[in-house]
Amino acid sequence: MTAAPLAVRNATLKFGGVTALDDVSITVNDDELLAIIGPNGAGKTSLLNVTAGFYRPQKGSVELSGKDVTGQRVDQIARHGLARTFQGTHLFAGQTVVENIMIGRHMLMKSNVVQAFFQYGTVMREESEHREAAEEIIDFLEIEAIRNRPVGTLGYGLRKRVDLGRALAQEPSILLMDEPMAGMNSEEKEDLARFILDVREARKIPVVLVEHDMGVVMDLADRIVVLDFGRVIAEGTPEEIQKDPAVIKAYLG
Amino acid sequence: MVYFINDIITGALIGLLYALVAMGFVVIYRASKVFNFAQGELVIIGGFIVWFTTMQLGLSLWLSIPLSLVLAGLVGYAIERIFLTKLIGESVFSMVMVTVGLLILLRGLVLLLFGPAVRPFPIIFPLKPLFLGDMLIPMNLLAGGIITIVAAVGLSWFFNRTRSGLRMTAVAEDHVVASSMGISVKGSIAFAWVLGAILSTIGAMIFLSGKSLTFLASDIGFAALPVALFAGLESIGGLILAGVIIGVVQSLTTNYLDPMIGGSLGSVVPYIIMLAILLIRPTGLFGWRTIERV
Amino acid sequence: MLELNNVEVTYSDVILALKGVSMNVKEGQCVALLGGNGAGKSTTLKAISGTLKSEDGTVSAGSIILDGTPVQNMEASNVVKNGLVHVMEGRRVLRHLTSEQNLIVGGHMVPNAAELKKRLDHVYTLMPRLADLRNRTSGFMSGGEQQLLLIGRAMMAKPKIIAIDEPSLGLAPMMIRDVYEVLKQLKSEGTTFFLVEQNSAAALSIADYAYVMENGRIVMDGPADKLANNEDIKEFYLGVTASGERKSYREIKHYRRRKRWLG
Amino acid sequence: MDPSGIFPTSYRTDRRVVRTRWQAIALAVFMGLLLAAPYLASGRIIAVLNMMLISAVIAVGLQICTGYAGQINLGQAAFMGVGAYTASILASKTGMSFLLTIPLAGFAAALFGFLFGLTAARIKGFYLALTTIAAQFLFHFAVLNLPSSWMGGSNGITVPPAELFGFRIVGETSQFYMNLAVATIMIAGAFGIIRSRFGRAFVAVRDDDVAAGIMGINVAATKANAFLIGAFYAGVGGALWAYLIRFVGVDQFTLFNSIFFIAMIIVGGMGSIVGALVGVFVIRVIQEVIATVGPNIADSVSFLGGDIVFAGMNVILGGVIAGSMILEPKGLMHRWNILKSSFRIWPFPY
Amino acid sequence: EETYNLALLSDFSGPYADIMPVLAGGREAVFKWWNATQGKELGVTLNYKNYETRYDAAQVASLWPGIKSELNPIAVVGLGGPDVAALSERLPEDKIPMFMATAAYGFAWKEDAWIFNPRPTYSHESAGFLAWMKEQRGGDEPLKVAIMASEASPAYVDMAKGLELYAEENPDALEVVEVIYTEVQPTDLTTQMRRVARAGAEALIVQTNTSIVVAAKRGLQANGADIPIMMSSHNGLPASGGALGGLDQLEGDFEAYGMAVAAEEDTPARQFYQTLVAEYDLDAPWNVVTAMGVSQGLYTVTVIQHAIEENGAEGLTGEMVREALFAKPITTEETHGFLPTLTFTPEAPFPLKGLKVNVGTVKDGKITIEATGVDVPDVHKW
Ligand SMILES: Nc1ncnc2c1ncn2[C@@H]1O[C@H](COP(=O)(O)OP(=O)(O)OP(=O)(O)O)[C@@H](O)[C@H]1O
Ligand SMILES: Nc1ncnc2c1ncn2[C@@H]1O[C@H](COP(=O)(O)OP(=O)(O)OP(=O)(O)O)[C@@H](O)[C@H]1O
Ligand SMILES: [Mg+2]
Ligand SMILES: [Mg+2]
């Protein structure tokens, strides 16, 4: 059996007196769409941050495809094939959509500064190749029309889409998404749901999805983990979770 | 030994003078998030105002000092009106860059208005130093130290404890949010510059009392800068500690190390201390920590 | 109370984002503004509250009348003085301040300390979660917590009219219910609401009147209950099929279904 | 940007700096004029052009570091000084050819810049900007206090003229060609860098360094690289300066000079190579015009007196800098881009 | 009737803007005087034009080609360090000499110069003064001296370095007890001045700037130390006294330089100055800066006159002017006593032999001449 694409073991994360994560373990299997839900401030984003290396857990470890990456820098972890989208957006506001997506491909490119300075060697070809890959993603996400718009001028919903595109541009082996549906109407959610499903099916990328829209979560997730006050309070298929009394009490109401 | 202690005391007092000038930076930063590169120029403008009211108009000190402070405040206000009001709502960065322009412009303006001559500066604090046994302490620095401490305590109470202070803090945090909550960004910035100009003028009086005045005096802005960064750009109270530390180290360097190496390490040592502390604490001793959240 | 007449908004002197928008919000009403991504909803709010300038935008035509005063291109802080508070999108808390300091700044116009205390308590009873977080540095709080704080901060000012951009953004289902309870409560206390929301079901549940915006134009408007029964609204905004049941996100077919409103 | 109706047809064309035939012609004419300048213009103009070319190299480097990577750098003059000293020492002590000393000067400055760039891994924003002032003071202190056999101390260093195949590059015209050649390479290289993955990484780090890290960009290294490249440009510019003046001393590289370089990129606009060039042009022209007409004004309007006329220069320069910021906070290039995009979508305003 | 051009470099908006109008007035008045008198006889007119350099080497460098093509000057009348820095390698190529007003710097002390100073280096001048002082004091033990320096400008460092080396080589004449580095506008020098006093310094050399003189004086006063200060020409008694708020504060302090002292006494220099004021529109007070401008003008025109006498009025070149400088001494009569007799050689940019300094002081609140023609000892190159 190959190692799981992502495994977080016994992560504990504290900020001063606040315990954001308390002994949390999750495993993501191949091709799986794992949803993480929980009330506000439960520690969902913190869990993604620990996974991505943005926070360093006081205890516990993170493994990507069997490799221990605990304590590595974010960019090193990204190079191990982890990509994520953000709660709120962290796009490069002044840059156009294409440029944002091209930045996502930065780590896949190889040219060095001297080559860039003189524009010799494979620089041109490399640029064109990666640009092609970027355009493919733009096509896939149906954002051709805004390709050359600075993302700072886009509405919130479109930004989220660009954010996804940028993560996909990294050609990740696992994708973490933090509330991708926030700020969309149901038509747009449908579009995005389709993209997420496609990502998983066509590109075979396992996805960890943090989301508050229960409709989306229940429909898309293979498995759900519920967090409350930094602890895992339930784990199971959507049907199981929907019926779990602890979850209903803490989250669904 | 006595001399050593005396050097430490004088150094600390000079450090407090730096802290006072640095307070100009911090107040403006604290109320508007604008880092004012032209702070040293405000000091000479303040200096020239004092010079003008005493030496030119011939007013007595009791009259000219308050008048100078008022005039300095007006200059601060005018700067806000002319240069900064129009940029409210634009990025803070553009305001900071305006102060770069201001640095060059004010320098020219001082030359234009007062000419380049080296002027005698009025004697505001007695020239005769205070004698404590074998130690002697310059009166201007002593008075300056006291003023600095009083101003620092008062202003840090104002910014941290009062609601007006909180309002300005909100402006420093985010101009757009502040104005969307009905806080007048303009008012806050104007207040900051008025206060900054006044503090600079007081600084000029202490710095230059009984000495001479040219536009070269603006260098004190860059001498005070390490103190502001050492303390952290948001911290007014911290300036006292930072000023004293930097002042003492500088004084010991100039008095004991410089003669050995035959150079002027004393003038770079504040920058070295500052670099060291920033590498350990990137936002100074008491500055707001950078918040990174995804 | 709030009236927009043929408002046009231009960004950077070239991008026309609102193309002649007219709306009317009556005192004590809650008016919802719905619309897809990039339709111009947030732009409308920014035009009203005067925060456009920071993004290089201006109201290039038309007028916005708040309580009889024209406020187009007015400075944001003056619009607040006229009684309107704008809760901006993007969770813009004052990050280095604690949650309570944020609230106090929100209530900075309150004349005396006793009244301030009263309002704080009011916010804390309506949103007990904020009470737990009062000494937390707001920049470090979770997304949902920040969203709550923003709503609390607007309440502190006790404005006549709150223009609020996506209050439910990033909130857990239970929290959305709570927040809407709070809004209803405020509405019953006489506050006027101008609500921009993607969670159309929630919005229509409290709104009296609603506008639908697409591409910078109002394409549909009507009383909230009437819109809630409109076929298109149902399909695109409420996510229910014509027969009334919820569509499954897994069943979505891969074809372009987007239908343009003809207005 | 193209006029409406014209679209790039391949990714390569989309990446080009020069995209239409008209642009190509305009560029060719411009370069042609520059090449012919010594035959068209007086020595004074050529001298001014020499200054502009050198400033352009330095300002473009600053633009990469500050405008693109967002690392405000107030030490550019010190980096320039390191380059100037390196070139001078190499040229005067080893007699090395300028073909070698210029790049080596760049590398020496780059090393010095890199050291300061390393602090950028921890120190951010204004704090970083102000620590770069330390570069200035440390450079000054080092030159004056290191043994004078190293860097000449207070004596400065005299630089032998650049030589190419026995031809001495002295006098305005030949120096102009040397500066033009170097500046052209450096500016073309700057376009290369900023349109490559490095340029994008710089912008990413500037706009949002958290997100940049998560994109797999090593933020600390990128910032240090930005300083490195910016300082490299300053070093090359410094070397050109050394060959132009043929004497270097610490007082030629002051904080005030650094501030002027910042002013140049402010006026032209942050985040645009062309903007940096525009800024250099505007500021230098103002300086030179005032230096030229100043004496005449002072002569003809004698009651003003020379001192007033010349003090007015700072007022005008400072006014231009502050004014350009107030009128167009994003710089002249931004205004130009807006003009271009309205041209693009003309006649419909959306 | 021949016309030749002179380029005058000036700094109306940089660090020396304060003295520039007076200095410029002095030298221009001399040119007017010369054109009206000697020039007329010889059939030569000297044209001159001021160029603003802001004391900035970059500005000098960019102006120079313009100056060359516009004026084609036979000589440049320079002002300070940046002019030297920017033009030292250019002038030999263009074959135009430059004449300065100031004392020279160690770093310009090279053979085959094209840039000349009528005065030796600052270190020469202070060494001359100190030798005189030691003689006044009597006794065999070396004179103890403290030096104020600043790293703000390499020139200030240079001044201190030269004197330090001289003291090292002449331990029986001079002992440097302190070298104090400070800023151009010092915050406070009380503790530093105590060090100076405790070291037993008998004189304090301040050749840097006026602000440092003022701060040092205040520091000495605070310590109750009565150590005479020696100043140079650009920060001399009138300027420093003015900055202190009165000459009386400098009672007993000195200025020393190789040039006439602008004192109350009626000297040939003063008479010439009065002629310039009366007949050639000189609008400047009788002070050291004016003297500096006038002496600069005087030796410049004298050299040119020598060149004309040698080569005739026609076809005069910069090279001929330079040759004339070496060919014949410029006598103190020719410069109306403003300068000692100057004998230039190709070995140095300033006369190496027959160097003299004059010493001025303040007595009863007035500037008076304390000594003239004091010999300068041998100072070695550093
Ligand atoms: N850097 C930090 N410093 C201090 N506290 C933090 C920090 N990051 C997170 N927290 C706290 O940890 C808790 C968990 O936060 P987290 O962002 O993970 O919540 P979440 O589950 O994503 O909530 P939401 O659904 O609202 O986004 C919160 O109470 C938050 O205030
Ligand atoms: N600063 C800006 N500069 C230029 N164009 C802008 C700017 N801000 C918004 N726009 C454009 O104006 C239009 C309306 O944007 P707005 O933010 O109002 O949309 P929205 O309806 O709030 O969308 P969302 O639901 O996604 O938040 C969009 O097409 C957007 O691209
Ligand atoms: Mg979260
Ligand atoms: Mg919006």
mmCIF file of C-alpha atoms in Angstrom, chain A residues 91-97 99-100 149-153, chain D residues 203 206-207:
data_model
loop_
_atom_site.group_PDB
_atom_site.id
_atom_site.type_symbol
_atom_site.label_atom_id
_atom_site.label_comp_id
_atom_site.label_asym_id
_atom_site.label_seq_id
_atom_site.Cartn_x
_atom_site.Cartn_y
_atom_site.Cartn_z
ATOM 1 C CA LEU A 91 -4.114 37.130 -4.706
ATOM 2 C CA PHE A 92 -1.501 39.434 -6.155
ATOM 3 C CA ALA A 93 -3.871 42.302 -6.528
ATOM 4 C CA GLY A 94 -2.061 44.452 -9.049
ATOM 5 C CA GLN A 95 -1.385 41.586 -11.409
ATOM 6 C CA THR A 96 -3.614 40.279 -14.126
ATOM 7 C CA VAL A 97 -5.287 36.911 -13.977
ATOM 8 C CA GLU A 99 0.123 36.716 -14.317
ATOM 9 C CA ASN A 100 -1.330 35.363 -11.108
ATOM 10 C CA ARG A 149 -7.827 42.092 -15.925
ATOM 11 C CA PRO A 150 -5.905 42.972 -12.778
ATOM 12 C CA VAL A 151 -7.397 40.738 -10.106
ATOM 13 C CA GLY A 152 -7.759 43.664 -7.737
ATOM 14 C CA THR A 153 -10.583 44.892 -9.925
ATOM 15 C CA VAL D 203 5.873 41.092 -7.743
ATOM 16 C CA ARG D 206 5.682 42.599 -3.046
ATOM 17 C CA ASP D 207 1.936 42.091 -3.291
#
